[in-house]
Amino acid sequence: MTTNTNSKSTKLRRLGAVVFALPLFLGACGAQAQLGVDGPTALEPHELPQIEPVTKGGHLTILDSAKDPGFDPAKSQSLAITSAGLVHRRLTTWEILPGKDPQVVPDLATDTGKVSEDGKTWTYHLKKGLKFSDGSPITAKEIKYGVERSFAPTLSGGLGYHKSLLAGTDKYEGPYSGQHLDSIETPDDYTIIFHLVRPYGDWPWIVSLPAFSPVPPAKDNPEGYSRAPIASGPYEIKNYRTGVEVQMVRNKYWDQDDVRLAGPDSITFKLGNDPVVSAQKLISAQNQYADTFSSSKVPAAQLITAAQSPAVGQRLQIADAGPLLYLAINTQRITDLHVRRAFNYAMDKSAVVKAAGGALAGKISSTLITPGISGFEQYDLYPAPPTGDLEAAKAELDKAKDKPTGPLVLLTKNKSEDVLRCEAIARSLEKLGFKVRIEPVESSVYSERTTQGDGNSYDLALASWNPDFPSAGANLQPLFASSEVGNGGVNRSRFKDPQIDQIIEKASATFNQAEAAKLWHEADKAIMEKAPVVPLNYQRFSYLRGRNVTNFFVPGFPSYPNYLIIGLKNDSK
């Protein structure tokens, strides 16, 4: 028996069928935002933001902080709905709409895949008549080649979930030496078959990742493909100037697309923009920024300014609850469970939220799975007021037999808001009698110390996690599976537990979504019983747009604007 995992949710038709009218996130009522005890607070939406039909035309500008974003799918970690999704299509993609859970939907494929009875073989059929921006046909062979090149050491850095799932990939280093993967079959131009090493229920999400974009072998240039890729999406790159801008124009061969509205005629990414300066430009409401939005989160100071202004507030989009901010506890150094549980009780989470801008910037969390993703259920194993429960923490600490004696090293990236958060964390732990030494370091040093080596250089680490695709597995497996300790894995708690590994493996192999959700929730609670982390808050990411930019909203997941549906008002042309 085979299972068709295609989801027939409402599609956005690029021909401009009327879908909804768009009430803006903070409303059109123009009410004044207020400052409360937890920092600035803004009006919560009384109506869901909705999607307008786009009008074709105009030129959209995106202020980007990156200097060299790159568009090579093998090296990309771009989300399906952001920059790379404008240029590259994948076998499947994401449908992200207001008020709806994220859905995996067909993109180049006709459905989201058919799986064999043993769960190890997935088959996809491609839509016919698809073409690259050079007019050549898109076939299964280009998709296979695109996946194969992601294994090349020279093209490292991209999302690599598929590398441990596809069979026969040990020591495989890409197609450039003439080697190809037998675990990917292309029996004809419109069929591609993947053979996995184990059953994996989230495979339809995996083939929505950048590596599953087609690449024509004859046009491949590993050194320069990031700046001059062959497009399969609605836009192709006309000009790429590192540190300056990327200019995109319409791909005249783009067709048969249900998720990309492709409103603007052209798009320019302005590179190397400081997020503070970008926010100030958009707050100023000058005409030159009317057709512009910033891809950077609004910094705390500018967020307060924007939220307090009725006029600017109408152009400010704030996600409800998104990526998890948490304190990773190095379980190989802080081995006593009661100590880790005491940290959970003692934490003044309200102070951590205030440090980043208050209620506009985050909501206190007690769980691990991101709200809005299947498997999320609210619970709290360490109930306490927002300011923490010092008495409960001390009672838990009294049970400990192996308390840390020296100063606890709290590692963080050297960003001002992260240092402020760490200062709030340190105050909570100092009330328990622990000394804390905060070590702000460069991002590369932070990554090296938390994901490589034996982990002996830190006791605690401030960390944030936004899943790479909307599945509870993408929340929990990377952060807590034993296989993700060291060697570049992001299990920064250095947490290893065979029972947890078994639950994760079972949930990953479950194809029934309702059953999988129950298992992931079980895993969430089982992990928190062991207290390898202190969940701090679900971050609320905020973004600003110019007055002519339409269909601009920020869902809880992935807490980024959906670039694929953005349009411009008529008067911007």
mmCIF file with all atom_site columns, N, CA, C and O in Angstrom, residues 319-335:
data_model
loop_
_atom_site.group_PDB
_atom_site.id
_atom_site.type_symbol
_atom_site.label_atom_id
_atom_site.label_alt_id
_atom_site.label_comp_id
_atom_site.label_asym_id
_atom_site.label_entity_id
_atom_site.label_seq_id
_atom_site.pdbx_PDB_ins_code
_atom_site.Cartn_x
_atom_site.Cartn_y
_atom_site.Cartn_z
_atom_site.occupancy
_atom_site.B_iso_or_equiv
_atom_site.pdbx_formal_charge
_atom_site.auth_seq_id
_atom_site.auth_comp_id
_atom_site.auth_asym_id
_atom_site.auth_atom_id
_atom_site.pdbx_PDB_model_num
ATOM 1  N N  . ALA A 1 319 ? 5.270  39.197 14.828 1.00 0.00 ? 319 ALA A N  1
ATOM 2  C CA . ALA A 1 319 ? 4.843  37.806 14.965 1.00 0.00 ? 319 ALA A CA 1
ATOM 3  C C  . ALA A 1 319 ? 4.300  37.568 16.368 1.00 0.00 ? 319 ALA A C  1
ATOM 4  O O  . ALA A 1 319 ? 4.698  38.233 17.327 1.00 0.00 ? 319 ALA A O  1
ATOM 5  N N  . ASP A 1 320 ? 3.407  36.608 16.496 1.00 0.00 ? 320 ASP A N  1
ATOM 6  C CA . ASP A 1 320 ? 2.813  36.345 17.797 1.00 0.00 ? 320 ASP A CA 1
ATOM 7  C C  . ASP A 1 320 ? 3.799  35.630 18.723 1.00 0.00 ? 320 ASP A C  1
ATOM 8  O O  . ASP A 1 320 ? 4.153  36.126 19.774 1.00 0.00 ? 320 ASP A O  1
ATOM 9  N N  . ALA A 1 321 ? 4.233  34.458 18.360 1.00 0.00 ? 321 ALA A N  1
ATOM 10 C CA . ALA A 1 321 ? 5.189  33.711 19.178 1.00 0.00 ? 321 ALA A CA 1
ATOM 11 C C  . ALA A 1 321 ? 5.960  32.791 18.251 1.00 0.00 ? 321 ALA A C  1
ATOM 12 O O  . ALA A 1 321 ? 5.379  31.960 17.560 1.00 0.00 ? 321 ALA A O  1
ATOM 13 N N  . GLY A 1 322 ? 7.272  32.948 18.233 1.00 0.00 ? 322 GLY A N  1
ATOM 14 C CA . GLY A 1 322 ? 8.057  32.217 17.248 1.00 0.00 ? 322 GLY A CA 1
ATOM 15 C C  . GLY A 1 322 ? 9.249  31.480 17.839 1.00 0.00 ? 322 GLY A C  1
ATOM 16 O O  . GLY A 1 322 ? 9.094  30.687 18.763 1.00 0.00 ? 322 GLY A O  1
ATOM 17 N N  . PRO A 1 323 ? 10.450 31.739 17.322 1.00 0.00 ? 323 PRO A N  1
ATOM 18 C CA . PRO A 1 323 ? 11.624 30.952 17.688 1.00 0.00 ? 323 PRO A CA 1
ATOM 19 C C  . PRO A 1 323 ? 11.865 30.918 19.199 1.00 0.00 ? 323 PRO A C  1
ATOM 20 O O  . PRO A 1 323 ? 11.645 31.901 19.911 1.00 0.00 ? 323 PRO A O  1
ATOM 21 N N  . LEU A 1 324 ? 12.342 29.779 19.666 1.00 0.00 ? 324 LEU A N  1
ATOM 22 C CA . LEU A 1 324 ? 12.590 29.585 21.085 1.00 0.00 ? 324 LEU A CA 1
ATOM 23 C C  . LEU A 1 324 ? 13.940 30.178 21.480 1.00 0.00 ? 324 LEU A C  1
ATOM 24 O O  . LEU A 1 324 ? 14.965 29.877 20.885 1.00 0.00 ? 324 LEU A O  1
ATOM 25 N N  . LEU A 1 325 ? 13.919 31.034 22.500 1.00 0.00 ? 325 LEU A N  1
ATOM 26 C CA . LEU A 1 325 ? 15.143 31.479 23.161 1.00 0.00 ? 325 LEU A CA 1
ATOM 27 C C  . LEU A 1 325 ? 15.284 30.635 24.421 1.00 0.00 ? 325 LEU A C  1
ATOM 28 O O  . LEU A 1 325 ? 14.333 30.502 25.198 1.00 0.00 ? 325 LEU A O  1
ATOM 29 N N  . TYR A 1 326 ? 16.452 30.052 24.623 1.00 0.00 ? 326 TYR A N  1
ATOM 30 C CA . TYR A 1 326 ? 16.607 29.149 25.759 1.00 0.00 ? 326 TYR A CA 1
ATOM 31 C C  . TYR A 1 326 ? 18.023 29.216 26.317 1.00 0.00 ? 326 TYR A C  1
ATOM 32 O O  . TYR A 1 326 ? 18.960 29.695 25.655 1.00 0.00 ? 326 TYR A O  1
ATOM 33 N N  . LEU A 1 327 ? 18.148 28.768 27.562 1.00 0.00 ? 327 LEU A N  1
ATOM 34 C CA . LEU A 1 327 ? 19.450 28.642 28.199 1.00 0.00 ? 327 LEU A CA 1
ATOM 35 C C  . LEU A 1 327 ? 19.863 27.183 28.112 1.00 0.00 ? 327 LEU A C  1
ATOM 36 O O  . LEU A 1 327 ? 19.246 26.309 28.731 1.00 0.00 ? 327 LEU A O  1
ATOM 37 N N  . ALA A 1 328 ? 20.886 26.900 27.325 1.00 0.00 ? 328 ALA A N  1
ATOM 38 C CA . ALA A 1 328 ? 21.417 25.540 27.230 1.00 0.00 ? 328 ALA A CA 1
ATOM 39 C C  . ALA A 1 328 ? 22.311 25.275 28.428 1.00 0.00 ? 328 ALA A C  1
ATOM 40 O O  . ALA A 1 328 ? 23.213 26.066 28.735 1.00 0.00 ? 328 ALA A O  1
ATOM 41 N N  . ILE A 1 329 ? 22.040 24.166 29.116 1.00 0.00 ? 329 ILE A N  1
ATOM 42 C CA . ILE A 1 329 ? 22.841 23.775 30.271 1.00 0.00 ? 329 ILE A CA 1
ATOM 43 C C  . ILE A 1 329 ? 23.738 22.617 29.840 1.00 0.00 ? 329 ILE A C  1
ATOM 44 O O  . ILE A 1 329 ? 23.245 21.573 29.403 1.00 0.00 ? 329 ILE A O  1
ATOM 45 N N  . ASN A 1 330 ? 25.017 22.804 29.922 1.00 0.00 ? 330 ASN A N  1
ATOM 46 C CA . ASN A 1 330 ? 25.962 21.771 29.511 1.00 0.00 ? 330 ASN A CA 1
ATOM 47 C C  . ASN A 1 330 ? 25.861 20.598 30.488 1.00 0.00 ? 330 ASN A C  1
ATOM 48 O O  . ASN A 1 330 ? 26.428 20.624 31.588 1.00 0.00 ? 330 ASN A O  1
ATOM 49 N N  . THR A 1 331 ? 25.128 19.561 30.077 1.00 0.00 ? 331 THR A N  1
ATOM 50 C CA . THR A 1 331 ? 24.846 18.440 30.977 1.00 0.00 ? 331 THR A CA 1
ATOM 51 C C  . THR A 1 331 ? 26.072 17.578 31.252 1.00 0.00 ? 331 THR A C  1
ATOM 52 O O  . THR A 1 331 ? 26.050 16.761 32.181 1.00 0.00 ? 331 THR A O  1
ATOM 53 N N  . GLN A 1 332 ? 27.127 17.756 30.484 1.00 0.00 ? 332 GLN A N  1
ATOM 54 C CA . GLN A 1 332 ? 28.355 17.021 30.763 1.00 0.00 ? 332 GLN A CA 1
ATOM 55 C C  . GLN A 1 332 ? 29.179 17.691 31.855 1.00 0.00 ? 332 GLN A C  1
ATOM 56 O O  . GLN A 1 332 ? 30.103 17.090 32.413 1.00 0.00 ? 332 GLN A O  1
ATOM 57 N N  . ARG A 1 333 ? 28.830 18.948 32.171 1.00 0.00 ? 333 ARG A N  1
ATOM 58 C CA . ARG A 1 333 ? 29.510 19.664 33.250 1.00 0.00 ? 333 ARG A CA 1
ATOM 59 C C  . ARG A 1 333 ? 28.578 19.883 34.443 1.00 0.00 ? 333 ARG A C  1
ATOM 60 O O  . ARG A 1 333 ? 29.027 19.833 35.591 1.00 0.00 ? 333 ARG A O  1
ATOM 61 N N  . ILE A 1 334 ? 27.310 20.139 34.185 1.00 0.00 ? 334 ILE A N  1
ATOM 62 C CA . ILE A 1 334 ? 26.323 20.268 35.258 1.00 0.00 ? 334 ILE A CA 1
ATOM 63 C C  . ILE A 1 334 ? 25.497 18.992 35.219 1.00 0.00 ? 334 ILE A C  1
ATOM 64 O O  . ILE A 1 334 ? 24.467 18.895 34.537 1.00 0.00 ? 334 ILE A O  1
ATOM 65 N N  . THR A 1 335 ? 25.979 18.000 35.918 1.00 0.00 ? 335 THR A N  1
ATOM 66 C CA . THR A 1 335 ? 25.445 16.642 35.776 1.00 0.00 ? 335 THR A CA 1
ATOM 67 C C  . THR A 1 335 ? 24.269 16.351 36.693 1.00 0.00 ? 335 THR A C  1
ATOM 68 O O  . THR A 1 335 ? 23.508 15.422 36.433 1.00 0.00 ? 335 THR A O  1
#
